[in-house]
Short mmCIF file of C-alpha atoms and ligand atoms in Angstrom, two decimals:
data_model
loop_
_atom_site.label_atom_id
_atom_site.label_comp_id
_atom_site.label_asym_id
_atom_site.label_seq_id
_atom_site.Cartn_x
_atom_site.Cartn_y
_atom_site.Cartn_z
CA UNK A 1 77.49 113.42 98.58
CA UNK A 2 76.67 110.10 97.29
CA UNK A 3 79.15 107.77 98.38
CA UNK A 4 79.30 103.97 96.37
CA UNK A 5 81.07 101.14 97.35
CA UNK A 6 82.54 99.96 93.95
CA UNK A 7 84.92 97.37 95.14
CA UNK A 8 86.34 95.23 98.32
CA UNK A 9 83.02 95.20 100.22
CA UNK A 10 82.65 91.21 100.64
CA UNK A 11 86.70 90.77 100.34
CA UNK A 12 89.68 92.19 100.98
CA UNK A 13 91.45 93.21 97.76
CA UNK A 14 89.78 95.26 94.93
CA UNK A 15 89.28 98.55 97.09
CA UNK A 16 87.75 101.27 95.64
CA UNK A 17 85.33 103.65 96.61
CA UNK A 18 83.30 106.40 93.99
CA UNK A 19 82.52 109.76 95.23
CA UNK A 20 79.93 112.10 93.55
CA UNK A 21 79.80 115.27 94.98
CA UNK A 22 78.28 118.60 93.08
CA UNK A 23 77.91 116.81 89.79
CA UNK A 24 81.92 115.65 89.71
CA UNK A 25 83.19 111.96 90.11
CA UNK A 26 86.15 111.28 92.36
CA UNK A 27 87.59 108.06 93.60
CA UNK A 28 89.08 106.86 96.86
CA UNK A 29 91.48 103.91 96.19
CA UNK A 30 91.67 101.65 92.93
CA UNK A 31 92.84 99.10 93.29
CA UNK A 32 93.43 95.37 91.63
CA UNK A 33 91.31 92.44 92.73
CA UNK A 34 93.84 89.62 93.19
CA UNK A 35 93.05 86.25 93.29
CA UNK A 36 92.23 83.47 90.22
CA UNK A 37 89.13 83.47 88.68
CA UNK A 38 86.37 84.79 89.21
CA UNK A 39 87.92 87.00 91.60
CA UNK A 40 90.44 88.44 88.98
CA UNK A 41 87.60 88.74 86.57
CA UNK A 42 86.31 91.60 89.04
CA UNK A 43 88.95 93.60 87.18
CA UNK A 44 87.41 93.24 83.71
CA UNK A 45 83.99 94.78 84.86
CA UNK A 46 82.24 97.57 83.02
CA UNK A 47 82.37 100.54 85.39
CA UNK A 48 79.18 102.82 85.29
CA UNK A 49 81.36 105.74 84.36
CA UNK A 50 84.22 106.69 81.74
CA UNK A 51 88.04 107.15 82.73
CA UNK A 52 87.79 110.70 81.23
CA UNK A 53 84.94 111.77 83.53
CA UNK A 54 86.96 111.08 86.79
CA UNK A 55 88.09 114.38 88.52
CA UNK A 56 90.82 113.05 90.77
CA UNK A 57 92.00 109.94 92.84
CA UNK A 58 92.53 110.14 96.36
CA UNK A 59 95.15 107.08 97.26
CA UNK A 60 95.65 105.68 100.87
CA UNK A 61 98.47 103.82 100.65
CA UNK A 62 100.24 101.76 97.42
CA UNK A 63 99.49 98.04 97.82
CA UNK A 64 98.19 96.74 94.72
CA UNK A 65 94.68 95.99 95.89
CA UNK A 66 94.31 99.79 96.51
CA UNK A 67 96.55 101.28 94.14
CA UNK A 68 97.02 98.59 90.90
CA UNK A 69 94.08 99.98 88.35
CA UNK A 70 95.56 103.58 88.29
CA UNK A 71 98.10 102.77 85.45
CA UNK A 72 94.76 101.65 83.44
CA UNK A 73 92.79 104.35 84.38
CA UNK A 74 95.50 106.76 82.99
CA UNK A 75 95.71 104.86 79.63
CA UNK A 76 91.69 104.95 78.98
CA UNK A 77 91.28 108.41 79.27
CA UNK A 78 91.63 109.79 82.88
CA UNK A 79 93.25 113.67 82.96
CA UNK A 80 93.04 114.06 86.64
CA UNK A 81 95.70 114.02 89.78
CA UNK A 82 96.16 111.16 91.95
CA UNK A 83 96.41 112.46 95.29
CA UNK A 84 99.14 110.42 97.88
CA UNK A 85 101.82 110.92 100.23
CA UNK A 86 105.43 110.73 98.97
CA UNK A 87 106.30 107.59 100.22
CA UNK A 88 103.24 105.92 98.55
CA UNK A 89 104.31 107.51 95.35
CA UNK A 90 108.23 106.17 95.83
CA UNK A 91 106.44 102.66 96.49
CA UNK A 92 103.64 102.98 93.51
CA UNK A 93 106.69 103.80 91.50
CA UNK A 94 107.99 99.79 92.02
CA UNK A 95 104.88 98.28 92.82
CA UNK A 96 102.96 99.46 89.42
CA UNK A 97 106.03 98.74 86.86
CA UNK A 98 106.34 95.20 88.45
CA UNK A 99 102.60 94.71 88.09
CA UNK A 100 102.63 96.03 84.38
CA UNK A 101 105.47 93.76 83.79
CA UNK A 102 103.78 90.74 85.55
CA UNK A 103 100.74 91.40 83.24
CA UNK A 104 102.96 91.63 79.93
CA UNK A 105 104.55 88.63 80.92
CA UNK A 106 101.72 86.31 81.61
CA UNK A 107 100.02 87.55 78.40
CA UNK A 108 103.04 86.42 76.66
CA UNK A 109 102.70 82.70 78.24
CA UNK A 110 99.07 82.61 77.79
CA UNK A 111 99.11 83.78 73.77
CA UNK A 112 101.26 80.90 72.64
CA UNK A 113 98.66 78.36 74.18
CA UNK A 114 95.87 80.41 73.13
CA UNK A 115 95.71 83.49 70.33
CA UNK A 116 92.38 85.13 71.98
CA UNK A 117 94.34 85.40 75.41
CA UNK A 118 92.92 88.30 77.40
CA UNK A 119 95.47 91.34 77.02
CA UNK A 120 97.05 93.27 80.00
CA UNK A 121 95.07 95.61 81.73
CA UNK A 122 98.03 97.75 81.61
CA UNK A 123 101.88 97.57 80.23
CA UNK A 124 104.99 98.71 82.26
CA UNK A 125 105.08 101.59 80.02
CA UNK A 126 101.24 102.30 80.95
CA UNK A 127 102.55 102.12 84.62
CA UNK A 128 105.55 104.59 83.98
CA UNK A 129 103.19 106.99 82.15
CA UNK A 130 100.76 107.13 84.80
CA UNK A 131 103.39 108.60 87.27
CA UNK A 132 103.03 111.91 85.80
CA UNK A 133 99.54 112.02 87.29
CA UNK A 134 100.51 111.53 90.77
CA UNK A 135 100.67 114.85 93.31
CA UNK A 136 102.28 114.16 96.66
CA UNK A 137 101.05 115.75 99.92
CA UNK A 138 102.71 115.54 103.48
CA UNK A 139 100.50 114.08 106.67
CA UNK A 140 98.33 116.63 108.09
CA UNK A 141 98.76 118.91 105.07
CA UNK A 142 95.53 120.36 104.05
CA UNK A 143 94.81 120.31 100.18
CA UNK A 144 91.83 121.50 98.16
CA UNK A 145 90.64 119.32 95.26
CA UNK A 146 87.92 121.56 93.57
CA UNK A 147 85.64 121.77 96.04
CA UNK A 148 87.05 119.35 98.19
CA UNK A 149 89.06 119.81 101.49
CA UNK A 150 91.20 116.30 102.05
CA UNK A 151 94.00 115.48 104.33
CA UNK A 152 96.20 112.30 105.50
CA UNK A 153 96.93 111.16 108.64
CA UNK A 154 99.21 108.48 109.20
CA UNK A 155 97.84 105.17 109.22
CA UNK A 156 100.87 102.96 110.17
CA UNK A 157 100.03 99.89 108.26
CA UNK A 158 103.17 100.25 105.66
CA UNK A 159 105.46 103.21 105.06
CA UNK A 160 103.14 106.34 103.60
CA UNK A 161 100.16 104.51 104.47
CA UNK A 162 97.31 106.62 105.30
CA UNK A 163 93.49 107.63 106.42
CA UNK A 164 92.37 109.90 103.94
CA UNK A 165 89.66 113.17 105.40
CA UNK A 166 87.49 114.36 102.70
CA UNK A 167 85.46 117.64 103.61
CA UNK A 168 82.38 118.82 100.96
CA UNK A 169 80.23 122.10 102.12
CA UNK A 170 78.11 119.57 103.60
CA UNK A 171 79.59 116.50 105.17
CA UNK A 172 82.33 114.57 106.08
CA UNK A 173 83.78 111.42 105.64
CA UNK A 174 86.83 109.64 106.76
CA UNK A 175 88.15 106.51 104.73
CA UNK A 176 90.32 104.41 107.27
CA UNK A 177 92.54 103.29 104.43
CA UNK A 178 94.17 99.64 105.74
CA UNK A 179 95.16 100.46 109.74
CA UNK A 180 98.53 98.92 111.02
CA UNK A 181 98.83 97.94 114.73
CA UNK A 182 99.96 99.91 117.24
CA UNK A 183 102.45 97.65 118.83
CA UNK A 184 104.25 97.23 115.12
CA UNK A 185 108.42 97.15 115.85
CA UNK A 186 108.88 99.57 112.44
CA UNK A 187 106.12 101.36 111.88
CA UNK A 188 104.62 104.30 114.10
CA UNK A 189 101.11 103.74 115.67
CA UNK A 190 98.27 104.90 113.72
CA UNK A 191 96.78 108.43 114.33
CA UNK A 192 93.21 109.19 114.55
CA UNK A 193 92.32 111.36 111.71
CA UNK A 194 89.74 114.78 113.19
CA UNK A 195 86.57 113.54 113.45
CA UNK A 196 84.15 113.66 110.42
CA UNK A 197 80.03 112.83 110.09
CA UNK A 198 81.01 109.15 108.46
CA UNK A 199 83.90 106.42 108.78
CA UNK A 200 84.22 103.80 106.29
CA UNK A 201 86.56 101.15 107.67
CA UNK A 202 88.60 98.45 106.62
CA UNK A 203 87.75 95.11 108.85
CA UNK A 204 90.53 92.71 107.62
CA UNK A 205 90.97 91.20 111.04
CA UNK A 206 88.05 92.73 112.68
CA UNK A 207 86.36 89.59 114.33
CA UNK A 208 90.03 88.50 115.25
CA UNK A 209 92.66 89.57 118.26
CA UNK A 210 96.23 88.52 117.38
CA UNK A 211 98.07 86.23 119.03
CA UNK A 212 100.44 88.26 121.70
CA UNK A 213 103.41 85.90 121.58
CA UNK A 214 106.54 88.18 120.87
CA UNK A 215 107.15 87.45 117.18
CA UNK A 216 111.18 86.71 118.25
CA UNK A 217 109.67 83.45 120.16
CA UNK A 218 108.11 82.10 117.35
CA UNK A 219 111.35 82.57 115.00
CA UNK A 220 113.60 81.18 117.84
CA UNK A 221 111.05 78.17 117.74
CA UNK A 222 111.17 77.41 114.02
CA UNK A 223 115.23 78.10 113.88
CA UNK A 224 115.80 75.44 116.65
CA UNK A 225 113.77 73.41 114.87
CA UNK A 226 115.78 73.13 111.17
CA UNK A 227 118.98 74.11 112.83
CA UNK A 228 118.37 70.54 114.46
CA UNK A 229 117.07 69.33 111.54
CA UNK A 230 119.80 70.77 109.04
CA UNK A 231 117.06 71.94 107.00
CA UNK A 232 115.27 74.70 105.38
CA UNK A 233 112.95 77.37 106.51
CA UNK A 234 111.29 78.57 103.57
CA UNK A 235 109.37 82.10 104.24
CA UNK A 236 106.92 83.34 101.74
CA UNK A 237 106.88 87.18 102.35
CA UNK A 238 105.03 90.31 100.97
CA UNK A 239 107.90 92.60 99.45
CA UNK A 240 106.39 95.51 100.84
CA UNK A 241 106.68 96.05 105.09
CA UNK A 242 106.53 92.37 106.07
CA UNK A 243 109.78 91.43 104.30
CA UNK A 244 111.26 94.39 106.10
CA UNK A 245 109.70 93.46 109.34
CA UNK A 246 110.87 89.94 109.14
CA UNK A 247 114.72 91.17 108.13
CA UNK A 248 114.49 93.09 111.47
CA UNK A 249 112.98 90.49 113.42
CA UNK A 250 115.93 87.50 112.16
CA UNK A 251 118.37 90.39 113.24
CA UNK A 252 117.02 90.93 116.54
CA UNK A 253 117.13 86.93 116.71
CA UNK A 254 120.63 86.45 116.07
CA UNK A 255 122.02 89.17 118.17
CA UNK A 256 119.75 87.73 121.31
CA UNK A 257 120.81 84.18 119.91
CA UNK A 258 123.95 83.98 118.08
CA UNK A 259 123.93 80.00 118.35
CA UNK A 260 120.84 80.05 116.08
CA UNK A 261 122.93 82.51 113.23
CA UNK A 262 122.07 80.41 110.02
CA UNK A 263 122.46 81.80 106.48
CA UNK A 264 119.69 84.07 105.54
CA UNK A 265 118.51 84.26 101.81
CA UNK A 266 116.43 86.73 100.59
CA UNK A 267 115.32 85.92 96.81
CA UNK A 268 112.69 88.76 96.02
CA UNK A 269 114.11 91.70 93.44
CA UNK A 270 111.28 93.70 94.68
CA UNK A 271 111.69 93.03 98.44
CA UNK A 272 115.55 94.12 97.52
CA UNK A 273 114.44 97.66 96.08
CA UNK A 274 112.02 98.21 98.97
CA UNK A 275 114.47 97.26 101.42
CA UNK A 276 116.70 100.37 99.93
CA UNK A 277 113.80 102.56 99.69
CA UNK A 278 113.59 102.16 103.64
CA UNK A 279 116.81 103.93 104.16
CA UNK A 280 115.11 106.96 102.38
CA UNK A 281 111.97 106.41 104.89
CA UNK A 282 113.82 106.36 108.06
CA UNK A 283 112.03 109.22 109.46
CA UNK A 284 108.70 107.25 109.03
CA UNK A 285 110.25 104.47 111.31
CA UNK A 286 110.60 103.67 114.63
CA UNK A 287 114.15 102.67 114.35
CA UNK A 288 117.67 104.49 113.59
CA UNK A 289 119.00 104.98 110.13
CA UNK A 290 122.01 102.57 110.70
CA UNK A 291 119.58 99.91 111.85
CA UNK A 292 118.33 99.96 108.19
CA UNK A 293 121.80 99.99 106.81
CA UNK A 294 122.62 96.95 108.58
CA UNK A 295 120.21 95.04 107.61
CA UNK A 296 122.26 94.49 104.41
CA UNK A 297 125.14 92.45 106.35
CA UNK A 298 123.34 89.74 107.35
CA UNK A 299 120.30 89.35 104.60
CA UNK A 300 121.92 87.99 101.90
CA UNK A 301 120.08 88.74 98.47
CA UNK A 302 119.95 86.66 95.53
CA UNK A 303 120.34 87.99 92.26
CA UNK A 304 121.62 84.86 89.67
CA UNK A 305 119.54 81.61 89.17
CA UNK A 306 122.48 79.72 89.41
CA UNK A 307 122.84 81.47 93.24
CA UNK A 308 119.20 80.15 93.69
CA UNK A 309 119.78 76.92 92.63
CA UNK A 310 123.11 76.73 94.90
CA UNK A 311 120.93 77.61 97.96
CA UNK A 312 118.29 75.33 97.32
CA UNK A 313 121.11 72.30 96.54
CA UNK A 314 123.21 73.34 99.70
CA UNK A 315 122.54 71.12 102.97
CA UNK A 316 120.85 73.51 105.80
CA UNK A 317 120.19 74.85 107.69
CA UNK A 318 119.17 77.97 105.69
CA UNK A 319 116.47 80.80 106.10
CA UNK A 320 115.22 81.40 102.57
CA UNK A 321 112.55 84.13 102.26
CA UNK A 322 110.96 85.12 98.85
CA UNK A 323 108.12 86.99 97.66
CA UNK A 324 105.02 86.50 97.13
CA UNK A 325 103.27 86.66 100.74
CA UNK A 326 100.44 84.31 99.56
CA UNK A 327 102.71 82.42 97.22
CA UNK A 328 100.55 83.38 93.84
CA UNK A 329 103.81 84.18 92.22
CA UNK A 330 107.13 85.71 92.54
CA UNK A 331 110.50 83.71 93.42
CA UNK A 332 108.91 81.63 96.18
CA UNK A 333 107.20 79.55 93.59
CA UNK A 334 110.57 78.41 92.65
CA UNK A 335 111.96 76.99 95.99
CA UNK A 336 108.57 75.51 97.02
CA UNK A 337 109.06 73.46 93.92
CA UNK A 338 112.20 72.55 94.93
CA UNK A 339 112.20 72.34 98.61
CA UNK A 340 107.98 72.12 99.51
CA UNK A 341 108.22 68.10 98.85
CA UNK A 342 111.09 67.44 101.41
CA UNK A 343 109.68 66.70 104.98
CA UNK A 344 112.05 68.27 107.33
CA UNK A 345 111.82 71.33 105.92
CA UNK A 346 109.42 74.32 107.35
CA UNK A 347 107.10 76.23 105.49
CA UNK A 348 106.04 79.68 107.48
CA UNK A 349 103.41 81.62 106.46
CA UNK A 350 103.84 84.82 107.59
CA UNK A 351 100.48 86.95 106.93
CA UNK A 352 96.94 86.86 105.83
CA UNK A 353 96.11 84.16 103.41
CA UNK A 354 93.18 85.57 101.34
CA UNK A 355 90.40 82.87 99.78
CA UNK A 356 91.17 81.17 96.80
CA UNK A 357 94.71 81.98 96.62
CA UNK A 358 98.16 79.35 97.13
CA UNK A 359 98.59 80.31 100.28
CA UNK A 360 95.35 79.97 101.27
CA UNK A 361 95.51 76.43 100.19
CA UNK A 362 98.60 75.24 101.69
CA UNK A 363 97.41 76.54 105.03
CA UNK A 364 94.32 74.48 104.98
CA UNK A 365 96.43 71.32 104.03
CA UNK A 366 96.63 71.16 100.26
CA UNK A 367 99.57 68.78 99.22
CA UNK A 368 99.64 69.15 95.77
CA UNK A 369 99.48 72.53 93.84
CA UNK A 370 99.62 73.84 90.39
CA UNK A 371 100.71 77.63 90.56
CA UNK A 372 100.94 79.15 86.96
CA UNK A 373 101.81 75.99 85.42
CA UNK A 374 104.26 74.94 87.79
CA UNK A 375 103.42 71.73 89.91
CA UNK A 376 104.32 71.58 93.71
CA UNK A 377 103.99 69.25 95.85
CA UNK A 378 103.92 69.96 99.74
CA UNK A 379 105.37 67.07 102.09
CA UNK A 380 106.97 69.91 104.28
CA UNK A 381 105.74 71.44 107.62
CA UNK A 382 103.17 74.16 107.04
CA UNK A 383 103.13 76.88 109.94
CA UNK A 384 102.13 80.08 110.44
CA UNK A 385 103.60 83.19 112.37
CA UNK A 386 100.55 83.91 114.34
CA UNK A 387 102.03 87.23 115.89
CA UNK A 388 102.78 89.07 112.35
CA UNK A 389 100.46 91.28 110.71
CA UNK A 390 100.16 94.46 109.22
CA UNK A 391 96.64 95.17 110.14
CA UNK A 392 95.03 96.20 113.28
CA UNK A 393 93.00 93.62 115.10
CA UNK A 394 89.41 93.83 115.80
CA UNK A 395 90.85 95.52 119.52
CA UNK A 396 93.19 97.75 117.51
CA UNK A 397 90.39 98.86 115.03
CA UNK A 398 87.84 99.43 117.63
CA UNK A 399 90.95 101.60 119.82
CA UNK A 400 91.17 103.64 116.38
CA UNK A 401 87.52 104.41 115.99
CA UNK A 402 86.99 105.35 119.46
CA UNK A 403 89.86 107.93 118.99
CA UNK A 404 87.80 109.91 116.26
CA UNK A 405 86.12 112.41 118.68
CA UNK A 406 83.31 113.12 118.72
CA UNK A 407 81.74 109.86 117.12
CA UNK A 408 80.72 110.05 113.50
CA UNK A 409 76.84 109.57 112.88
CA UNK A 410 77.67 106.32 110.82
CA UNK A 411 80.33 104.00 110.43
CA UNK A 412 80.61 101.95 106.98
CA UNK A 413 82.42 98.75 107.24
CA UNK A 414 84.00 97.18 104.14
CA UNK A 415 87.55 95.94 103.24
CA UNK A 416 86.47 92.01 104.86
CA UNK A 417 85.47 88.86 104.55
CA UNK A 418 81.78 88.46 106.06
CA UNK A 419 83.27 86.97 109.22
CA UNK A 420 85.85 90.03 109.59
CA UNK A 421 82.58 92.63 108.98
CA UNK A 422 80.10 90.93 110.90
CA UNK A 423 82.22 90.44 114.00
CA UNK A 424 83.66 94.05 114.00
CA UNK A 425 79.93 95.07 113.99
CA UNK A 426 78.83 92.98 116.62
CA UNK A 427 81.46 94.51 118.82
CA UNK A 428 80.98 98.14 117.81
CA UNK A 429 77.15 98.24 117.60
CA UNK A 430 77.29 97.00 121.56
CA UNK A 431 79.29 100.45 122.05
CA UNK A 432 76.67 102.20 120.44
CA UNK A 433 78.03 102.61 117.30
CA UNK A 434 75.43 102.94 114.34
CA UNK A 435 76.98 100.50 112.09
CA UNK A 436 75.84 99.92 108.24
CA UNK A 437 78.19 96.72 106.15
CA UNK A 438 77.21 97.77 102.30
CA UNK A 439 77.12 95.25 99.82
CA UNK A 440 79.16 95.65 96.52
CA UNK A 441 77.73 98.65 94.54
CA UNK A 442 75.77 100.21 97.53
CA UNK A 443 75.28 103.70 97.10
CA UNK A 444 74.32 105.81 100.31
CA UNK A 445 73.51 109.64 100.08
CA UNK A 446 75.69 111.32 102.85
CA UNK A 447 74.50 114.51 104.50
ZN1 LIG B 22 97.04 97.41 102.32
#
């Protein structure tokens, strides 16, 4: 089997691996590179294969940086199947449609200024058309694709997220996908797949240890501040998993400290859709179904522009949560434009801020930003919720790897910035693992 690292090696977006086995080609994940130029330009690169030559895609989870190129693949001639878990498919239906819509919208805007604007990679219609290619498999259920045996194991990162184990007649390899935390309040912990000759691992937080402060304590601190100042807590969030976790945590805090119960607004149509989907996913969650249903009672979803303007205008205290988590688009941009320049407000970043994103700029202290033509001034206090992440830290990744027994012959580290990959390589080489840090487009012959 030949394994090519055709995406997400030195970065955390654009996940993609190409497998050549017995003359056939397969993809593991096919995600979008997310970020400004030159990162997003990677989505337009030439591939050394035709979409029609790909036999099948194995998808570890629904996040766009893992699934976001699938409609492009189908639109350009892919005739195979996309294998994933049922929850991944449900989430993809929401996320891929949204991605198509955003691309069409961006193109229309750009076309007004420049008739040579780049066409979208795919449209909403292409996304919908791609859904016929999906086939779903439950965790731990072995299935055959051509001469490959495949199975998914729970990765604990977001609903449906899986590690993938592939077995050929000659060898076997595990793709970790994104690995969640062992102590996530909503998601069940990751499980290690049965052993394999090789392991390909994500290393987003490979060189870090998560803060162990309970997130509720951090939220209490910020709620006390905005209450004292009658100001706003502006929370950029990811629509999948992070938003639901925050709703759950705010609910816990309000229960524990009723004096801090302030109006809580969520302005993100996608978050609302995904939150509704959580009602169907409750079997995958550590909490009761009734708990998920109770979220609607205290988080108020904003639907109309007028409502949104009223929320911005009304005096605080209030929480306004909106996507996107790295501030690269979505309703959060409107709220930051209105409220970001008020010193008494607090912007609370709630997750990984990739290089080149507006979220990273805010984190690093930029006070003036331009996000797709919207000028934003930041005078509000900026904080990071340190104890929240949907990714395991170095220790968690190590624990996951150690649970694979017997040990693999080699561990490949990808899906991480340089520090994450090198830090984690050092950690596990000390423990006796043979480690490889593949550069982009590296090819390995696995036997
Ligand atoms: Zn992910």
